[in-house]
Coordinates of C-alpha atoms (C1' of nucleotides) in Angstrom, one line a residue:
Chain F
M123 CA -25.3 -11.9 -1.4
L124 CA -28.9 -11.2 -1.0
D125 CA -30.7 -11.1 2.4
I126 CA -32.5 -14.4 2.9
Q127 CA -35.4 -12.5 4.3
F128 CA -35.6 -10.5 1.1
I129 CA -35.7 -13.7 -0.9
R130 CA -38.5 -15.0 1.3
D131 CA -40.5 -11.9 0.8
H132 CA -39.8 -11.3 -2.9
A133 CA -39.2 -14.7 -4.4
D134 CA -40.8 -13.8 -7.7
R135 CA -38.6 -10.7 -8.1
V136 CA -35.5 -12.7 -7.5
R137 CA -36.5 -15.4 -10.0
T138 CA -37.2 -12.7 -12.6
A139 CA -33.8 -11.1 -11.9
M140 CA -32.0 -14.4 -12.5
Q141 CA -33.8 -14.8 -15.8
Q142 CA -33.0 -11.2 -16.9
K143 CA -29.4 -11.7 -16.0
G144 CA -29.3 -15.0 -17.9
I145 CA -28.3 -17.0 -14.8
G146 CA -30.4 -20.1 -14.6
D147 CA -34.2 -20.3 -14.7
G148 CA -34.8 -19.2 -11.2
S149 CA -35.5 -22.6 -9.7
L150 CA -32.5 -21.9 -7.5
V151 CA -34.8 -19.6 -5.5
D152 CA -37.0 -22.6 -4.6
Q153 CA -34.0 -24.6 -3.5
V154 CA -32.9 -21.7 -1.3
L155 CA -36.4 -21.4 0.3
A156 CA -36.7 -25.2 0.9
A157 CA -33.2 -25.4 2.5
D158 CA -34.0 -22.3 4.6
T159 CA -37.2 -23.9 5.9
E160 CA -35.3 -27.0 6.8
R161 CA -32.7 -24.9 8.5
R162 CA -35.1 -23.0 10.6
E163 CA -36.8 -26.2 11.8
L164 CA -33.5 -27.7 12.8
I165 CA -32.5 -24.5 14.6
A166 CA -35.7 -24.7 16.6
Q167 CA -35.1 -28.3 17.6
T168 CA -31.5 -27.7 18.5
Q169 CA -32.2 -24.6 20.6
D170 CA -35.0 -26.4 22.4
T171 CA -32.6 -29.2 23.3
Q172 CA -30.0 -26.8 24.4
T173 CA -32.4 -25.0 26.6
R174 CA -33.2 -28.2 28.4
S175 CA -29.5 -29.1 28.6
N176 CA -28.6 -25.7 30.1
A177 CA -31.4 -26.0 32.6
A178 CA -30.1 -29.5 33.6
A179 CA -26.5 -28.3 34.0
R180 CA -27.7 -25.4 36.2
E181 CA -29.8 -27.8 38.3
I182 CA -26.8 -30.1 38.8
G183 CA -24.7 -27.2 39.9
T184 CA -27.2 -26.3 42.6
L185 CA -27.5 -29.9 43.8
M186 CA -23.8 -30.3 44.0
K187 CA -23.5 -27.2 46.1
E188 CA -26.2 -28.4 48.4
G189 CA -24.4 -31.8 48.7
R190 CA -27.3 -33.8 47.3
K191 CA -25.0 -36.2 45.5
E192 CA -27.4 -39.0 44.5
E193 CA -29.9 -36.6 42.9
A194 CA -27.0 -34.9 41.1
Q195 CA -25.8 -38.2 39.7
A196 CA -29.3 -39.0 38.4
A197 CA -29.5 -35.6 36.7
I198 CA -26.1 -36.1 35.2
A199 CA -27.1 -39.3 33.6
E200 CA -30.2 -37.7 32.1
S201 CA -28.2 -34.7 30.9
S202 CA -25.7 -37.1 29.1
Q203 CA -28.6 -38.4 27.0
L204 CA -29.5 -34.9 25.9
K205 CA -26.0 -34.3 24.9
A206 CA -26.0 -37.2 22.5
T207 CA -29.2 -35.9 20.8
L208 CA -27.7 -32.4 20.7
K209 CA -24.6 -33.6 18.9
E210 CA -26.7 -35.2 16.1
L211 CA -28.9 -32.1 15.8
E212 CA -25.9 -29.8 15.6
E213 CA -24.3 -31.8 12.9
K214 CA -27.5 -31.8 10.8
E215 CA -27.9 -28.0 11.4
R216 CA -24.3 -27.4 10.3
L217 CA -24.8 -29.3 7.1
V218 CA -28.1 -27.5 6.2
Q219 CA -26.5 -24.2 7.1
E220 CA -23.7 -24.9 4.7
K221 CA -26.2 -25.8 2.0
V222 CA -28.1 -22.5 2.5
D223 CA -24.9 -20.5 2.4
A224 CA -23.7 -22.2 -0.7
L225 CA -27.0 -21.7 -2.5
L226 CA -27.2 -18.0 -1.4
L227 CA -23.8 -17.4 -2.9
E228 CA -25.2 -18.5 -6.3
V229 CA -28.1 -16.0 -6.3
P230 CA -27.2 -12.9 -8.2
N231 CA -28.0 -9.3 -7.3
V232 CA -31.3 -7.9 -8.4
P233 CA -31.0 -5.2 -11.2
H234 CA -32.3 -1.7 -10.5
D235 CA -35.5 -0.7 -12.1
S236 CA -33.7 1.7 -14.4
V237 CA -31.6 -1.0 -16.0
P238 CA -32.6 -2.1 -19.5
V239 CA -33.5 -5.7 -19.9
G240 CA -31.4 -7.5 -22.4
R241 CA -29.2 -10.5 -23.2
T242 CA -26.1 -9.4 -25.0
P243 CA -23.7 -6.4 -25.3
A244 CA -25.8 -5.3 -28.2
D245 CA -28.6 -4.6 -25.8
N246 CA -26.5 -2.1 -23.8
V247 CA -27.7 1.4 -24.1
V248 CA -25.4 4.1 -25.4
A249 CA -26.4 6.7 -22.9
F250 CA -24.0 9.5 -23.8
E251 CA -21.3 10.4 -26.2
W252 CA -18.6 13.1 -25.9
G253 CA -16.1 14.4 -28.3
T254 CA -15.6 13.8 -32.0
P255 CA -13.3 11.2 -33.3
R256 CA -10.5 12.9 -35.2
E257 CA -10.2 12.8 -39.0
F258 CA -6.7 11.8 -40.2
D259 CA -5.2 13.0 -43.5
F260 CA -2.7 10.1 -43.2
E261 CA -3.0 6.5 -42.2
A262 CA -3.3 6.3 -38.4
V263 CA -0.8 3.9 -36.8
P264 CA -2.0 1.5 -34.1
H265 CA -0.5 2.1 -30.6
W266 CA 1.7 -1.0 -30.6
D267 CA 3.6 0.4 -33.5
L268 CA 3.8 3.8 -31.9
L269 CA 5.1 2.2 -28.7
D270 CA 7.7 0.5 -30.7
R271 CA 8.7 3.5 -32.9
H272 CA 9.3 5.7 -29.8
D273 CA 10.7 2.9 -27.7
L274 CA 8.0 3.4 -25.0
A275 CA 7.4 -0.2 -24.2
D276 CA 9.1 -3.5 -24.6
F277 CA 6.8 -6.5 -24.9
D278 CA 9.4 -9.0 -26.1
R279 CA 11.7 -8.6 -23.1
G280 CA 8.6 -8.6 -20.8
S281 CA 7.8 -12.0 -22.3
K282 CA 11.4 -13.2 -21.7
V283 CA 11.5 -12.0 -18.1
T284 CA 8.0 -12.9 -17.0
G285 CA 5.6 -13.9 -19.8
A286 CA 3.2 -12.5 -22.3
G287 CA 1.1 -9.6 -21.1
F288 CA 3.8 -8.2 -18.8
P289 CA 5.5 -5.4 -20.7
F290 CA 8.3 -3.1 -19.6
Y291 CA 7.6 0.6 -20.0
R292 CA 10.7 2.8 -20.6
G293 CA 11.8 6.4 -20.9
P294 CA 8.8 8.6 -21.8
G295 CA 6.6 5.5 -21.8
A296 CA 7.3 4.9 -18.1
R297 CA 7.0 8.6 -17.5
L298 CA 3.6 8.7 -19.1
Q299 CA 2.4 6.0 -16.8
R300 CA 3.6 7.9 -13.8
A301 CA 2.0 11.1 -15.1
L302 CA -1.4 9.5 -15.6
I303 CA -1.3 7.9 -12.1
N304 CA -0.5 11.2 -10.5
F305 CA -3.0 13.0 -12.5
F306 CA -5.8 10.6 -11.6
L307 CA -4.9 10.6 -7.9
D308 CA -4.6 14.4 -7.7
E309 CA -8.0 14.8 -9.4
A310 CA -9.6 12.3 -7.0
V311 CA -8.1 13.9 -3.9
Q312 CA -9.2 17.3 -5.1
A313 CA -12.7 15.9 -5.5
G314 CA -12.7 14.8 -1.8
Y315 CA -11.5 11.2 -2.1
V316 CA -9.1 9.9 0.6
E317 CA -6.0 8.4 -0.9
I318 CA -5.2 4.9 0.1
Q319 CA -2.1 2.7 -0.6
A320 CA -3.2 -0.9 -0.2
P321 CA -1.7 -4.3 0.0
L322 CA -1.3 -5.9 -3.4
V323 CA -2.0 -9.4 -2.0
V324 CA -5.0 -10.4 0.0
N325 CA -6.2 -13.5 2.0
A326 CA -9.0 -15.8 1.0
D327 CA -11.5 -14.0 3.3
S328 CA -11.0 -10.8 1.4
A329 CA -11.3 -12.4 -2.0
R330 CA -14.5 -13.9 -0.8
G331 CA -15.8 -10.6 0.5
T332 CA -15.8 -8.9 -2.8
G333 CA -16.9 -12.0 -4.7
Q334 CA -13.7 -13.2 -6.5
L335 CA -14.1 -16.4 -4.5
P336 CA -15.6 -19.0 -4.8
D337 CA -16.3 -18.7 -8.6
K338 CA -13.7 -16.5 -10.1
E339 CA -10.5 -17.9 -8.5
D340 CA -9.1 -18.6 -12.0
M341 CA -8.8 -14.9 -12.6
M342 CA -6.3 -14.4 -9.8
Y343 CA -2.7 -15.3 -9.4
E344 CA -2.2 -17.2 -6.2
A345 CA 0.6 -17.5 -3.7
K346 CA -0.3 -21.0 -2.7
K347 CA 2.3 -21.4 0.0
D348 CA 0.9 -18.5 2.0
G349 CA -2.8 -18.8 1.0
L350 CA -2.7 -15.3 -0.6
Y351 CA -3.9 -13.9 -3.9
L352 CA -2.5 -11.1 -6.0
I353 CA -5.2 -8.5 -6.3
P354 CA -7.1 -8.3 -9.7
T355 CA -8.2 -4.7 -8.7
A356 CA -7.8 -2.3 -5.8
E357 CA -11.5 -2.9 -5.1
V358 CA -10.6 -6.0 -3.2
P359 CA -8.3 -4.6 -0.5
V360 CA -10.0 -1.2 -0.3
T361 CA -13.6 -2.5 0.1
N362 CA -12.4 -5.2 2.6
L363 CA -10.7 -2.4 4.6
H364 CA -14.0 -2.0 6.5
R365 CA -15.1 -5.7 6.5
D366 CA -16.9 -6.6 9.8
E367 CA -17.2 -3.0 10.9
I368 CA -20.1 -0.8 12.1
F369 CA -19.9 2.9 11.3
G370 CA -21.4 5.6 13.3
A371 CA -24.2 7.5 11.6
D372 CA -21.9 10.6 11.0
Q373 CA -19.0 8.7 9.4
L374 CA -20.7 8.1 6.0
P375 CA -20.2 8.6 3.2
I376 CA -16.6 7.4 2.9
R377 CA -14.8 7.8 -0.5
Y378 CA -11.4 6.3 -1.2
C379 CA -9.1 6.4 -4.2
A380 CA -6.2 4.0 -4.6
Y381 CA -3.6 3.4 -7.2
T382 CA -2.4 -0.2 -7.5
P383 CA -1.1 -2.5 -10.2
C384 CA -3.7 -5.1 -11.0
F385 CA -3.0 -8.7 -11.8
R386 CA -5.3 -10.8 -13.9
R387 CA -4.7 -14.2 -15.4
E388 CA -7.2 -13.6 -18.2
A389 CA -7.3 -17.2 -19.2
G390 CA -8.6 -17.8 -22.7
S391 CA -7.9 -14.4 -24.2
Y392 CA -6.4 -14.2 -27.7
G393 CA -6.2 -12.3 -31.0
K394 CA -6.7 -8.6 -31.5
D395 CA -8.3 -8.3 -28.1
V396 CA -4.9 -8.8 -26.5
R397 CA -2.7 -7.0 -29.0
G398 CA -0.5 -4.3 -27.6
L399 CA -2.0 -2.6 -24.5
N400 CA -5.5 -3.9 -25.1
R401 CA -5.3 -6.6 -22.4
L402 CA -2.5 -7.2 -20.0
H403 CA -1.8 -9.6 -17.1
Q404 CA -0.5 -6.7 -15.1
F405 CA -1.8 -3.1 -15.5
D406 CA -2.1 0.0 -13.5
K407 CA -5.3 1.5 -12.3
V408 CA -6.7 4.1 -9.9
E409 CA -9.8 2.8 -8.3
L410 CA -12.6 4.8 -6.6
V411 CA -14.6 3.2 -3.8
H412 CA -17.7 4.6 -2.0
F413 CA -19.2 3.4 1.3
V414 CA -22.6 5.1 1.6
R415 CA -26.0 5.0 3.3
P416 CA -28.5 2.9 1.3
E417 CA -30.7 6.0 0.5
D418 CA -27.7 7.8 -1.0
S419 CA -26.2 5.1 -3.3
Y420 CA -27.8 6.1 -6.6
Q421 CA -26.8 9.7 -6.2
A422 CA -23.3 8.4 -5.4
L423 CA -23.3 6.3 -8.6
E424 CA -23.9 9.4 -10.7
D425 CA -21.2 11.4 -8.8
L426 CA -18.7 8.6 -9.3
R427 CA -19.6 8.3 -13.0
E428 CA -19.4 12.0 -13.4
H429 CA -16.0 12.2 -11.8
A430 CA -14.6 9.4 -14.1
E431 CA -16.1 11.2 -17.2
S432 CA -14.5 14.5 -16.2
L433 CA -11.1 12.8 -16.4
L434 CA -11.7 11.7 -20.0
R435 CA -12.8 15.2 -20.9
K436 CA -9.7 16.7 -19.4
L437 CA -7.6 14.2 -21.4
E438 CA -9.6 15.2 -24.5
L439 CA -10.5 11.7 -25.3
P440 CA -13.7 11.0 -27.2
Y441 CA -15.7 8.6 -25.1
R442 CA -19.2 7.1 -24.7
R443 CA -21.1 5.9 -21.7
L444 CA -22.9 2.6 -21.8
L445 CA -25.7 1.7 -19.5
M446 CA -25.3 -2.0 -19.2
C447 CA -28.3 -4.3 -19.8
T448 CA -29.3 -7.0 -17.3
G449 CA -27.6 -9.7 -19.3
D450 CA -24.3 -8.0 -19.6
M451 CA -23.7 -6.5 -16.2
G452 CA -22.6 -9.3 -14.1
F453 CA -23.5 -11.2 -11.1
T454 CA -22.9 -8.7 -8.3
Q455 CA -24.1 -5.4 -9.7
A456 CA -27.5 -3.7 -9.4
K457 CA -26.6 -1.1 -12.0
K458 CA -23.5 -0.5 -14.0
Y459 CA -22.0 2.0 -16.5
D460 CA -19.1 1.3 -18.7
L461 CA -17.0 4.2 -20.2
E462 CA -15.3 3.5 -23.5
V463 CA -12.7 5.7 -25.3
W464 CA -12.3 5.8 -29.0
S465 CA -9.2 4.2 -30.3
A466 CA -8.5 6.0 -33.6
A467 CA -6.2 3.5 -35.4
Q468 CA -8.0 0.4 -34.2
A469 CA -11.3 2.1 -35.0
R470 CA -13.0 0.6 -32.0
W471 CA -14.2 1.5 -28.5
L472 CA -12.0 0.4 -25.6
E473 CA -13.4 0.0 -22.1
V474 CA -11.5 2.1 -19.6
S475 CA -13.9 2.3 -16.6
S476 CA -16.6 0.2 -15.1
I477 CA -18.7 2.0 -12.6
S478 CA -21.1 0.0 -10.4
N479 CA -23.6 0.2 -7.6
F480 CA -23.6 -3.1 -5.7
E481 CA -26.2 -1.8 -3.2
S482 CA -26.0 -4.1 -0.2
F483 CA -24.8 -7.2 -2.1
Q484 CA -21.1 -6.9 -1.2
A485 CA -21.6 -5.2 2.1
R486 CA -23.8 -8.0 3.4
R487 CA -21.1 -10.6 2.6
M488 CA -18.6 -8.4 4.4
M489 CA -20.9 -7.4 7.2
I490 CA -20.2 -3.7 6.7
R491 CA -22.9 -1.7 8.5
Y492 CA -23.7 1.6 10.1
R493 CA -25.9 2.6 13.0
A494 CA -28.9 4.4 11.7
E495 CA -29.8 7.3 13.9
Q496 CA -33.6 6.7 13.7
T497 CA -33.5 3.0 14.9
G498 CA -30.1 2.9 16.5
K499 CA -29.8 -0.5 14.9
P500 CA -26.9 -1.6 12.7
Q501 CA -27.9 -1.6 9.0
I502 CA -26.1 -2.9 6.0
I503 CA -24.5 -0.1 3.9
H504 CA -24.2 0.2 0.2
T505 CA -20.9 0.0 -1.7
L506 CA -19.9 1.3 -5.1
N507 CA -16.8 1.4 -7.1
G508 CA -15.4 2.5 -10.4
S509 CA -12.2 2.9 -12.2
G510 CA -10.8 6.4 -12.3
L511 CA -9.1 5.2 -14.6
A512 CA -7.4 2.1 -15.9
L513 CA -4.1 3.1 -17.7
P514 CA -3.2 0.9 -20.6
R515 CA -6.1 1.6 -22.9
I516 CA -6.0 5.3 -22.0
V517 CA -2.3 5.2 -23.1
A518 CA -3.4 3.3 -26.3
A519 CA -6.0 6.0 -27.1
L520 CA -3.8 8.9 -26.2
L521 CA -1.1 7.6 -28.5
E522 CA -3.4 6.7 -31.4
N523 CA -5.6 9.8 -31.2
N524 CA -2.8 12.3 -30.8
Q525 CA -0.3 11.1 -33.4
Q526 CA 0.9 13.6 -36.0
A527 CA 1.9 13.2 -39.6
D528 CA 5.6 13.6 -38.6
G529 CA 5.2 10.6 -36.2
S530 CA 5.3 12.6 -33.0
I531 CA 2.6 12.4 -30.4
T532 CA 1.0 15.4 -28.8
V533 CA 0.4 15.3 -25.0
P534 CA -3.0 16.8 -23.9
A535 CA -2.7 20.1 -21.9
A536 CA -4.0 18.6 -18.6
L537 CA -1.2 16.1 -18.6
R538 CA 1.7 18.3 -19.5
P539 CA 2.5 19.5 -16.0
Y540 CA 2.8 15.8 -15.0
F541 CA 4.5 14.6 -18.1
G542 CA 7.0 17.5 -18.2
S543 CA 6.7 17.9 -22.0
D544 CA 4.1 18.7 -24.6
A545 CA 5.0 15.9 -27.0
I546 CA 6.6 12.6 -27.5
G547 CA 9.1 12.3 -30.3
Chain T
rG244 C1' 13.3 -18.1 12.3
rG245 C1' 14.2 -18.7 18.1
rA246 C1' 12.5 -17.4 23.4
rG247 C1' 8.9 -15.2 26.5
rG248 C1' 4.2 -12.4 27.4
rG249 C1' -0.7 -11.4 25.7
rG250 C1' -5.7 -11.3 22.8
rU251 C1' -12.4 -10.1 27.3
rG252 C1' -18.3 -5.5 25.4
rG253 C1' -17.3 1.6 21.9
rC254 C1' -12.6 2.3 25.1
rG255 C1' -9.9 1.0 29.6
rG256 C1' -9.8 -3.1 32.7
rA257 C1' -11.3 -7.4 36.4
rG258 C1' -12.4 -12.5 36.1
rC259 C1' -8.7 -17.5 34.2
rC260 C1' -4.4 -20.4 39.1
rU261 C1' -9.0 -23.0 42.6
rG262 C1' -14.7 -24.8 35.9
rG263 C1' -21.1 -24.0 38.3
rU264 C1' -27.3 -17.9 38.1
rU265 C1' -20.4 -14.2 34.7
rG266 C1' -23.0 -12.0 28.3
rA267 C1' -19.4 -11.1 31.8
rA268 C1' -17.3 -6.7 38.1
rC269 C1' -15.6 -1.7 38.1
rG270 C1' -14.3 2.8 35.5
rC271 C1' -14.8 6.0 31.1
rA272 C1' -17.6 7.3 26.9
rC273 C1' -22.6 7.5 25.1
rC274 C1' -28.3 7.9 25.5
rG275 C1' -32.7 9.1 28.6
rG276 C1' -34.5 11.2 33.2
rU277 C1' -34.4 14.1 38.1
rC278 C1' -32.3 18.7 39.8
rU279 C1' -31.0 23.8 37.5
rU280 C1' -32.8 30.2 34.6
rG281 C1' -29.2 27.4 31.4
rA282 C1' -24.9 24.4 31.9
rA283 C1' -21.6 21.6 34.9
rA284 C1' -21.7 18.4 39.1
rA285 C1' -24.6 14.9 41.7
rC286 C1' -28.3 11.1 41.6
rC287 C1' -31.6 7.4 38.9
rG288 C1' -32.1 4.3 34.6
rG289 C1' -30.5 2.5 29.9
rC290 C1' -26.4 1.0 26.9
rA291 C1' -22.9 -5.7 22.4
rU292 C1' -23.9 -8.7 17.9
rA293 C1' -26.2 -12.6 15.1
rC294 C1' -29.9 -16.0 14.7
rC295 C1' -34.8 -18.7 16.1
rU296 C1' -39.7 -17.6 17.8
rU297 C1' -43.9 -14.0 18.7
rU298 C1' -49.2 -9.6 15.7
rA299 C1' -47.0 -7.3 19.8
rC300 C1' -45.0 -7.4 24.9
rG301 C1' -41.7 -10.9 25.4
rG302 C1' -39.1 -15.7 25.3
rG303 C1' -34.9 -18.6 23.6
rU304 C1' -29.9 -20.0 21.5
rA305 C1' -24.9 -18.8 20.3
rU306 C1' -20.7 -15.6 20.7
rC307 C1' -14.9 -13.5 25.9
rG308 C1' -9.0 -13.9 18.8
rU309 C1' -10.5 -18.6 15.4
rG310 C1' -11.3 -23.8 15.2
rG311 C1' -11.5 -28.4 17.7
rG312 C1' -11.4 -31.3 22.5
rU313 C1' -12.4 -32.6 27.9
rU314 C1' -16.9 -32.1 31.2
rC315 C1' -23.6 -32.8 33.2
rG316 C1' -21.5 -27.6 32.9
rA317 C1' -15.8 -23.8 29.9
rA318 C1' -14.1 -16.7 29.3
rU319 C1' -11.8 -20.2 33.0
rC320 C1' -8.7 -26.8 31.7
rC321 C1' -6.2 -29.3 27.0
rC322 C1' -4.7 -29.1 21.5
rA323 C1' -4.0 -26.5 16.8
rC324 C1' -4.0 -22.1 14.1
rC325 C1' -4.2 -16.6 13.5
rC326 C1' -2.8 -11.8 15.4
rC327 C1' -0.3 -8.3 18.8
rC328 C1' 3.8 -6.9 22.2
rU329 C1' 9.1 -7.6 24.3
rC330 C1' 14.0 -9.7 23.5
rC331 C1' 17.4 -12.3 20.1
rG332 C1' 18.6 -13.6 15.0
rC333 C1' 18.1 -12.2 9.8
rC334 C1' 17.1 -8.4 6.2
rA335 C1' 15.3 -3.8 2.2

RNA sequence: GGAGGGGUGGCGGAGCCUGGUUGAACGCACCGGUCUUGAAAACCGGCAUACCUUUACGGGUAUCGUGGGUUCGAAUCCCACCCCCUCCGCCA
């Protein structure tokens, strides 16, 4: 959510941002401004009426105390009139406030100046590449076949027990999951992140705070009876951890890492995109979240990105970094990088991390603030998050890239202490 | 799930029965000042958040878990919900 004051002061910039992100033609901005003007007029009227009503009530109190009954009765009659007016005004104000709030929720974040303008994924900028895709002297086997061959995962029984996209991992397959989770968490803690274990279900306020509600409820599994949602990412509980809080100036920055399973309905997916581990309804991820002062957020974005990339290098996975263009980066981000690893047998890039600076967009919705030492006034902070990293596609790339002619799979050195062996099969 | 008690400002804690200058006593913490060589102590002053309005100084409105109700007037009375504590039950 943008600051209404910011929209008032920079209407053109917001209009442009909407066009660049491919969200409407910017006329929404004029609707917001019109509703906001109406709102302020109503507030002025309401408050004026309340002022008079309060004065009357105080007057009546004095008269009653002094025993001037008749005068009090007259004042009460007059005050009752005001009350009726007030009720009408308050109702109008409530409606227009709701309208402003609803409109504000539809205004996307403004892209940072360094973000390339573009419409489609083709306009994203490949900002960096690392590693060289391996040359095979045999036919590389896709990871779903490798999983099967080594009995690492069981998709069919997952489908029986739960449904498509909920595999069982077993034996070394399960062990590999645990190794990666521990590796990612240890690396984060070593880099100064505080480890969090978070609830896997959240209430509607939290889902709204990070922006899953109102638009994206279809992505979440819902426990209707209790009004709770299964988390689509640890970002939701971990960012909401500090909803409605005011930090002291010395408490920032805060950096959290959290491992959680993630649950996504992924309605409408099909084909090669969902084959094997490419897209699941339940998957594991270590998420990194930063709470920082506004002036520090772009440095934090680079730090976060660098940490995530260091994991890929330690795992010896060829990867590339995309700087997402305005049209492909989504509603809430001001700037976003994607990290993609090379999947040797599929011969395609797989997204394994998405790293974003939301600036104040999320924090304003959640009213997360800090007390700036200069002014002493509460100020909205900036939030960032990024995957560090998401497991299934990492597993897919590890298996495909490290397969040997004899069918075995080499485990990268960094992972061996965690996995307890240097190869599968 | 059942019975009882409770949710007040950064913290502690009055006020609620008996509705009326109570946005809220008092204490602690914090900030500024006086004093002091310096510090402590003492004393004086300040110290919630959001919104509306104002060039500014300032003025106003709302908020005592949340939402609704009664009333001219609600932290205070009534209803619903949420959360916490104690006891009982159940359970990994």
